[in-house]
Amino acid sequence: QIDQDGLTLPERTLYLGQDEESEKILAAYRVFMERLLTLLGAEEVEQKAQEILKLEQHLANITVSEYDDVRRDVGSMYHKLTLAELQRITPTLKWKRLLDRIFHDNFSEEEEVVLLATDYMHKVSDLIRVTPSRILHNYMLWRIVVVLSEHLSTPFRDAIHELSKEMEGNEKQLERGKICLSQANKHFGMALGALFVEEHFSSASKAKVQQLVEDIKYILDQRLDELDWMDEETRRAARAKLRYMMVMIGYPDFLLKPEAIDKDPALHSLGAGISPDVAVSPQFEVDEKTYFKNILNSIAFGIRLSVKKIRQEVDKSAWLLPPQALNAYYLPNKNQMVFPAGILQPTLYDPEFPQSLNYGGIGTIIGHELTHGYDDWGGQYDRHGNLVHWWTERSYSKFLKKAQCIVNLYDNFTVYNQRVNGKHTLGENIADMGGLKLAYYAYQKWVREHGPEHPLHHMKYTHDQLFFIAFAQNWRIKRQSQSIYLQVLTDKHAPAYYRVLGSVSQFEEFGRVFHCPKNSPMNPVHKCSVW
């Protein structure tokens, strides 16, 4: 799969100096480039930095924003073609030679690849043709330097921090101990995950979360019958997708077998059953005295593992995150939801919590990921994870109309004088709203089956109210004002404040539970609703 890439800054518009904030970031990036090049002993630093920056600005001009309509429609981007056809589109790039070297293979010119950015690749080929090779070489070296400089000495990390301070307002650097923990987590995630699971997540908790997931899936199945905008053919396809959806919870089962981790070089942990001075697997060496070399060894090993997967069947049981990750995800091309043990912890989930807090906490996140299978992006994939349009035109047209209501709602939100982009954040907003509803109705089902929960002592809130409070607390976050600018520009999630207000204000049960007057800001008469 071949796609556009090549920018160091997180969004193309930052290179174009369209407002005061982006001009500040671009100036800080230029200073950062010159500092790093000086530390590396380069000559004519200002000239080299200017040449690299100019090339990146050219790349920014031909890059399509991830939030452009073209990039949201996977079907229109997806082009399967042969290497020979790709070569004709990009004549300055020697694709066969490049792929043969990467994969240690001898590819036929009839080998098929997927191209996701046809226009970009055509233009980048022209750009390479007219750019002096010296500048291209410096640019490629710069891209490597940017990735690896965080692993070098203090002056390099100081330069990174200065750029981060300008972009995100980070005043303090991470302590060295936290940096080391972060890197160990990144490079030996599954091995550390085995220790985390043993300490913090029992098989009993795994079973309880599984039941919670099933309850929320049951509610979506019911909701499908209640949607008046969806016709029967689309409803059957949506229900089939729900039935086939794979759910992975907590951790992969092999982590409970330490001998499997010790034997698998891909999961090897420093000192796991081997001398603490040097831990060696057949393909991956780690030495406590050579930190930077360890990083390079790990990166090279990861590349070798990826290369080996060529032409192999996709492993749908593979985990993209280790168990200790505080995150969850839905993969449309696998029709798969994953909830690592790290997110199944207080305050989001605790088997001893009242169920109102569990359903309002992790329940709304489970509902969120489930709804991603039916948002403007995930809805383009069928039950098997194939890129197939399974909607009838009539139902899809009504879906888009309902989605536009959400776009308009979020377009009217502002934070630090920046307007939230309803189209950029649409998928996440659909998932937030859908997840809130599914979890709430699943909690009501639990109450019907088990009886009302006892009121909490010295607490003035009902359990229905606590459900919504738990949902709001999911998104509590402290941010510097500088980072808000970048978030609105680059993040597919709306700012946390509006993730909460946007969702609850459109749900009639919130207005009822908190006695919000009709047509008040938190209980408008006309509400947006998809799922």
Tab-separated table of C-alpha atoms in Angstrom, residues 14 63 66 104 130 140 153-154 195 199 230 243 246 285 305 323 329 349 375 404 406 448 458 467 526 529:
chain	number	residue	atom	x	y	z
A	14	LEU	CA	1.667	24.702	9.204
A	63	THR	CA	-0.205	16.926	-0.033
A	66	GLU	CA	-6.342	14.077	5.819
A	104	HIS	CA	14.753	-9.293	-0.542
A	130	VAL	CA	13.656	18.942	-10.677
A	140	MET	CA	16.364	12.064	3.545
A	153	SER	CA	22.406	13.375	24.114
A	154	THR	CA	20.913	16.186	26.223
A	195	LEU	CA	3.788	-8.210	34.115
A	199	GLU	CA	-0.681	-7.496	38.645
A	230	MET	CA	-32.793	2.726	7.433
A	243	ARG	CA	-22.718	-10.323	14.308
A	246	MET	CA	-14.488	-9.512	16.508
A	285	GLU	CA	20.599	-7.895	20.683
A	305	LEU	CA	9.208	-8.687	11.141
A	323	PRO	CA	-2.165	-4.721	27.270
A	329	TYR	CA	-9.595	1.035	18.913
A	349	TYR	CA	-13.830	0.569	35.043
A	375	ASP	CA	-19.644	6.076	11.068
A	404	GLN	CA	-24.688	16.822	8.220
A	406	ILE	CA	-23.798	16.855	13.450
A	448	ARG	CA	-34.310	-3.998	34.690
A	458	HIS	CA	-23.765	11.508	51.092
A	467	PHE	CA	-23.887	7.658	34.523
A	526	HIS	CA	-34.211	19.992	17.440
A	529	SER	CA	-29.153	11.815	15.973
